[in-house]
Short mmCIF file of C-alpha atoms and ligand atoms in Angstrom, two decimals:
data_model
loop_
_atom_site.label_atom_id
_atom_site.label_comp_id
_atom_site.label_asym_id
_atom_site.label_seq_id
_atom_site.Cartn_x
_atom_site.Cartn_y
_atom_site.Cartn_z
CA UNK A 1 108.87 95.51 83.71
CA UNK A 2 112.18 95.13 85.43
CA UNK A 3 114.69 93.21 85.60
CA UNK A 4 117.50 93.35 88.52
CA UNK A 5 120.25 90.96 87.40
CA UNK A 6 122.83 90.12 90.01
CA UNK A 7 123.08 94.01 91.61
CA UNK A 8 125.79 95.24 93.74
CA UNK A 9 125.07 98.60 95.86
CA UNK A 10 126.23 100.16 98.78
CA UNK A 11 127.69 103.16 100.77
CA UNK A 12 131.43 103.60 101.18
CA UNK A 13 132.66 99.85 102.58
CA UNK A 14 129.10 99.04 102.90
CA UNK A 15 127.85 97.18 100.23
CA UNK A 16 124.29 96.82 101.08
CA UNK A 17 122.82 94.43 97.74
CA UNK A 18 125.22 91.54 97.16
CA UNK A 19 123.74 90.50 94.20
CA UNK A 20 120.05 90.82 93.34
CA UNK A 21 118.42 89.80 91.27
CA UNK A 22 114.58 89.87 90.55
CA UNK A 23 112.27 90.41 88.26
CA UNK A 24 108.78 92.47 87.89
CA UNK A 25 106.20 91.53 84.92
CA UNK A 26 103.90 94.15 83.91
CA UNK A 27 100.58 94.68 85.60
CA UNK A 28 101.67 92.69 88.91
CA UNK A 29 101.88 94.17 92.26
CA UNK A 30 105.08 92.40 93.82
CA UNK A 31 106.76 92.72 97.44
CA UNK A 32 110.02 92.70 99.01
CA UNK A 33 109.94 91.91 102.52
CA UNK A 34 112.69 92.36 105.07
CA UNK A 35 114.37 93.01 108.38
CA UNK A 36 115.70 96.74 109.00
CA UNK A 37 118.91 97.17 106.92
CA UNK A 38 118.46 93.99 104.81
CA UNK A 39 118.24 96.70 101.92
CA UNK A 40 114.86 97.27 100.45
CA UNK A 41 115.43 101.10 100.69
CA UNK A 42 118.93 100.47 98.45
CA UNK A 43 117.08 98.32 95.85
CA UNK A 44 114.26 100.55 95.03
CA UNK A 45 117.31 103.47 95.30
CA UNK A 46 119.82 101.37 92.91
CA UNK A 47 116.88 101.59 90.81
CA UNK A 48 116.45 105.11 90.57
CA UNK A 49 119.48 106.06 89.83
CA UNK A 50 120.31 107.60 93.55
CA UNK A 51 122.08 104.85 94.81
CA UNK A 52 124.44 103.79 91.91
CA UNK A 53 124.78 100.65 90.92
CA UNK A 54 128.31 98.86 91.02
CA UNK A 55 127.84 95.85 89.04
CA UNK A 56 125.24 94.10 87.81
CA UNK A 57 122.47 95.33 85.39
CA UNK A 58 118.69 96.43 86.41
CA UNK A 59 116.68 96.71 82.73
CA UNK A 60 113.13 98.67 82.37
CA UNK A 61 111.29 96.92 79.42
CA UNK A 62 114.08 95.20 78.40
CA UNK A 63 116.77 99.02 78.43
CA UNK A 64 119.00 98.97 81.08
CA UNK A 65 118.50 102.06 83.30
CA UNK A 66 122.14 101.29 85.44
CA UNK A 67 124.28 104.35 85.16
CA UNK A 68 120.97 106.56 83.95
CA UNK A 69 121.00 110.21 86.18
CA UNK A 70 117.36 109.37 88.55
CA UNK A 71 115.83 112.03 85.95
CA UNK A 72 116.26 110.15 83.21
CA UNK A 73 114.47 107.18 84.91
CA UNK A 74 112.10 109.03 85.76
CA UNK A 75 111.36 110.14 82.01
CA UNK A 76 111.46 106.15 81.60
CA UNK A 77 108.37 105.39 83.08
CA UNK A 78 109.92 104.61 86.63
CA UNK A 79 109.11 106.93 90.39
CA UNK A 80 109.92 106.36 93.50
CA UNK A 81 107.27 107.33 96.75
CA UNK A 82 110.41 107.75 99.16
CA UNK A 83 110.15 106.09 102.87
CA UNK A 84 109.29 108.92 104.87
CA UNK A 85 107.04 110.76 102.24
CA UNK A 86 109.33 113.63 101.66
CA UNK A 87 107.00 116.03 100.69
CA UNK A 88 107.64 119.45 100.31
CA UNK A 89 106.53 121.12 103.62
CA UNK A 90 106.49 124.84 102.94
CA UNK A 91 105.24 124.38 99.25
CA UNK A 92 101.30 123.55 99.17
CA UNK A 93 99.55 120.49 97.55
CA UNK A 94 98.75 121.72 94.39
CA UNK A 95 102.61 122.69 93.66
CA UNK A 96 103.27 119.69 95.22
CA UNK A 97 102.11 118.01 92.86
CA UNK A 98 102.70 119.85 89.60
CA UNK A 99 107.01 119.34 90.96
CA UNK A 100 105.38 115.75 90.18
CA UNK A 101 104.72 116.79 86.64
CA UNK A 102 107.46 118.81 86.22
CA UNK A 103 108.59 116.24 83.26
CA UNK A 104 105.52 116.60 81.38
CA UNK A 105 104.43 118.70 78.21
CA UNK A 106 100.90 117.16 77.34
CA UNK A 107 99.12 119.60 79.32
CA UNK A 108 95.99 117.83 78.21
CA UNK A 109 97.17 114.41 80.51
CA UNK A 110 98.30 116.43 83.02
CA UNK A 111 94.64 117.37 83.66
CA UNK A 112 93.49 114.38 83.74
CA UNK A 113 96.02 112.78 86.10
CA UNK A 114 95.47 115.81 88.09
CA UNK A 115 91.70 114.20 88.20
CA UNK A 116 92.56 111.02 88.92
CA UNK A 117 94.69 111.81 92.14
CA UNK A 118 91.51 113.79 93.54
CA UNK A 119 89.70 111.22 92.62
CA UNK A 120 91.70 108.56 94.42
CA UNK A 121 92.76 111.15 97.36
CA UNK A 122 88.99 113.58 97.44
CA UNK A 123 91.09 114.94 100.76
CA UNK A 124 93.76 116.43 99.02
CA UNK A 125 91.20 118.19 96.92
CA UNK A 126 89.53 119.41 99.59
CA UNK A 127 93.86 120.47 100.89
CA UNK A 128 94.72 121.64 97.72
CA UNK A 129 95.88 125.62 98.71
CA UNK A 130 96.83 124.30 102.00
CA UNK A 131 100.56 123.75 102.66
CA UNK A 132 102.06 120.07 102.40
CA UNK A 133 103.45 120.55 105.90
CA UNK A 134 100.12 121.28 107.70
CA UNK A 135 98.65 117.59 106.69
CA UNK A 136 98.47 114.85 108.63
CA UNK A 137 100.46 111.45 108.61
CA UNK A 138 98.23 109.61 106.15
CA UNK A 139 97.63 112.48 103.83
CA UNK A 140 100.89 113.02 103.49
CA UNK A 141 101.16 109.84 102.38
CA UNK A 142 98.56 110.36 99.92
CA UNK A 143 100.05 113.57 98.12
CA UNK A 144 103.59 111.67 98.24
CA UNK A 145 101.96 108.88 96.00
CA UNK A 146 100.04 110.96 94.19
CA UNK A 147 103.13 113.44 93.15
CA UNK A 148 104.71 109.94 91.71
CA UNK A 149 101.46 109.24 89.81
CA UNK A 150 101.31 112.64 88.28
CA UNK A 151 105.16 111.47 86.74
CA UNK A 152 102.17 108.92 84.80
CA UNK A 153 104.65 106.40 85.69
CA UNK A 154 104.65 102.60 84.05
CA UNK A 155 106.08 101.40 87.56
CA UNK A 156 105.51 102.89 91.15
CA UNK A 157 108.04 102.54 92.93
CA UNK A 158 106.91 102.09 97.07
CA UNK A 159 109.10 101.79 100.38
CA UNK A 160 106.93 101.60 103.32
CA UNK A 161 103.67 103.21 102.62
CA UNK A 162 102.17 101.88 105.72
CA UNK A 163 104.87 103.68 108.07
CA UNK A 164 103.79 105.73 110.87
CA UNK A 165 100.40 105.39 110.30
CA UNK A 166 97.71 104.53 111.95
CA UNK A 167 95.69 100.89 111.51
CA UNK A 168 92.09 102.52 109.55
CA UNK A 169 95.05 104.55 107.06
CA UNK A 170 96.98 101.21 106.68
CA UNK A 171 94.03 99.72 105.23
CA UNK A 172 92.81 102.71 103.09
CA UNK A 173 96.47 102.93 101.46
CA UNK A 174 96.64 99.53 100.50
CA UNK A 175 93.16 99.40 99.60
CA UNK A 176 94.08 102.13 97.21
CA UNK A 177 97.68 100.99 96.20
CA UNK A 178 95.18 98.01 94.79
CA UNK A 179 93.12 100.05 93.10
CA UNK A 180 96.14 101.75 91.10
CA UNK A 181 97.12 98.86 89.80
CA UNK A 182 93.97 97.89 88.45
CA UNK A 183 92.69 101.07 87.54
CA UNK A 184 95.20 102.58 86.32
CA UNK A 185 97.25 99.93 85.07
CA UNK A 186 100.47 100.68 86.87
CA UNK A 187 102.81 97.97 87.88
CA UNK A 188 103.75 98.16 91.43
CA UNK A 189 106.63 96.96 93.57
CA UNK A 190 106.09 97.85 97.44
CA UNK A 191 108.55 97.55 99.79
CA UNK A 192 107.60 96.80 103.90
CA UNK A 193 108.27 95.88 106.82
CA UNK A 194 104.14 95.00 107.10
CA UNK A 195 104.97 91.77 105.60
CA UNK A 196 101.45 90.47 106.26
CA UNK A 197 99.36 93.58 104.23
CA UNK A 198 102.09 93.39 101.96
CA UNK A 199 101.87 89.92 100.53
CA UNK A 200 97.85 90.66 100.98
CA UNK A 201 97.74 92.44 98.02
CA UNK A 202 100.65 91.03 96.31
CA UNK A 203 100.71 89.01 93.38
CA UNK A 204 104.24 88.13 94.51
CA UNK A 205 106.95 88.36 97.04
CA UNK A 206 110.61 88.26 97.27
CA UNK A 207 112.33 88.08 100.84
CA UNK A 208 115.82 89.81 101.73
CA UNK A 209 117.99 89.41 104.21
CA UNK A 210 121.73 90.53 104.17
CA UNK A 211 121.73 92.28 101.08
CA UNK A 212 120.39 88.85 99.07
CA UNK A 213 117.57 87.71 98.11
CA UNK A 214 116.63 83.94 99.75
CA UNK A 215 113.27 83.19 98.65
CA UNK A 216 110.74 84.19 96.31
CA UNK A 217 107.16 82.80 95.73
CA UNK A 218 103.41 83.79 95.36
CA UNK A 219 102.19 85.98 97.73
CA UNK A 220 99.66 83.08 98.79
CA UNK A 221 102.84 80.51 99.19
CA UNK A 222 104.55 83.13 101.45
CA UNK A 223 101.74 83.83 103.37
CA UNK A 224 101.65 80.30 104.62
CA UNK A 225 105.54 79.18 104.13
CA UNK A 226 106.61 78.56 108.24
CA UNK A 227 109.90 79.93 107.50
CA UNK A 228 107.83 83.21 106.24
CA UNK A 229 105.40 83.07 109.29
CA UNK A 230 108.11 82.89 111.70
CA UNK A 231 110.44 85.26 110.98
CA UNK A 232 108.32 87.97 109.15
CA UNK A 233 104.95 87.47 110.60
CA UNK A 234 105.23 87.02 114.86
CA UNK A 235 102.79 83.72 114.09
P1 LIG B 1 114.85 100.14 106.97
O1 LIG B 1 113.69 99.28 106.93
O2 LIG B 1 115.24 100.06 108.22
O3 LIG B 1 114.98 101.20 105.93
P2 LIG B 1 116.35 98.42 104.72
O4 LIG B 1 115.73 97.04 104.66
O5 LIG B 1 115.35 99.45 103.94
O6 LIG B 1 116.04 99.09 105.93
P3 LIG B 1 119.06 99.69 103.80
O7 LIG B 1 118.01 100.98 104.35
O8 LIG B 1 118.61 99.40 102.31
O9 LIG B 1 117.75 98.46 104.60
O10 LIG B 1 120.11 99.83 104.13
C1 LIG B 1 120.86 98.64 104.27
C2 LIG B 1 122.19 98.27 104.60
O11 LIG B 1 122.91 100.06 104.14
C3 LIG B 1 122.36 98.81 106.30
O12 LIG B 1 123.64 97.90 106.70
C4 LIG B 1 122.20 100.19 106.13
O13 LIG B 1 122.96 100.45 107.56
C5 LIG B 1 123.05 100.67 105.20
N1 LIG B 1 122.90 101.18 104.56
C6 LIG B 1 121.89 102.47 104.29
N2 LIG B 1 122.05 103.59 103.96
C7 LIG B 1 123.26 104.42 104.55
C8 LIG B 1 124.01 105.06 104.41
N3 LIG B 1 123.22 106.59 103.91
N4 LIG B 1 124.81 105.01 104.24
C9 LIG B 1 125.87 104.27 105.27
N5 LIG B 1 125.14 103.12 105.36
C10 LIG B 1 123.73 102.91 104.76
#
């Protein structure tokens, strides 16, 4: 589904990604864990075409996407839920969802996906005419995920979905990520500081440090790794 090959990317003189290589197979949940400033968000933004790739390559289903505009990358089946949700506070829940389907013209499919997200998150159906800005943090995360799903992505990029949420809401969000993966056959790339929860639902994981992948393995092996336990799980 996704291959990153020796990708370098950054901001001015800051080289945030210093040769990142990773692979995600169709149907997988893969997580990228790491400390603050390690390069997790930059990895997702390089895939989405928001931060330009300076060297290396990024392939989706075998096709090069580095250098394409972000809307072209969405059209190729890759949607991102950004850190901090970034929903449109002055638009209603329904309008936020409509924007997620902006590039689509298949009305029947859009209606089907609307039913799917309302089944996943019934609270959004109830709040459909409310302004996005009036939702709780957890509901805004649900809306941001639903907005991304309205593009019917094959690869969903999630940036710190648990950030700032209460433990009960975090459990619910992670349960639903698993459900999206299983029921909707969506491949998931999950960036998280909450390494324990992320590895708990992932098939495989990568660990990033200072813009470089330092470890990759099956999620259960990473959970059992003394190095990961000490640095990221507080054990
Ligand atoms: P966090 O969990 O804090 O979001 P992260 O692992 O997602 O961390 P990035 O946000 O990708 O890390 O940041 C990687 C590096 O790039 C850091 O050194 C950060 O300071 C730097 N950086 C990120 N965004 C910018 C920016 N807009 N301008 C300049 N430097 C930036």
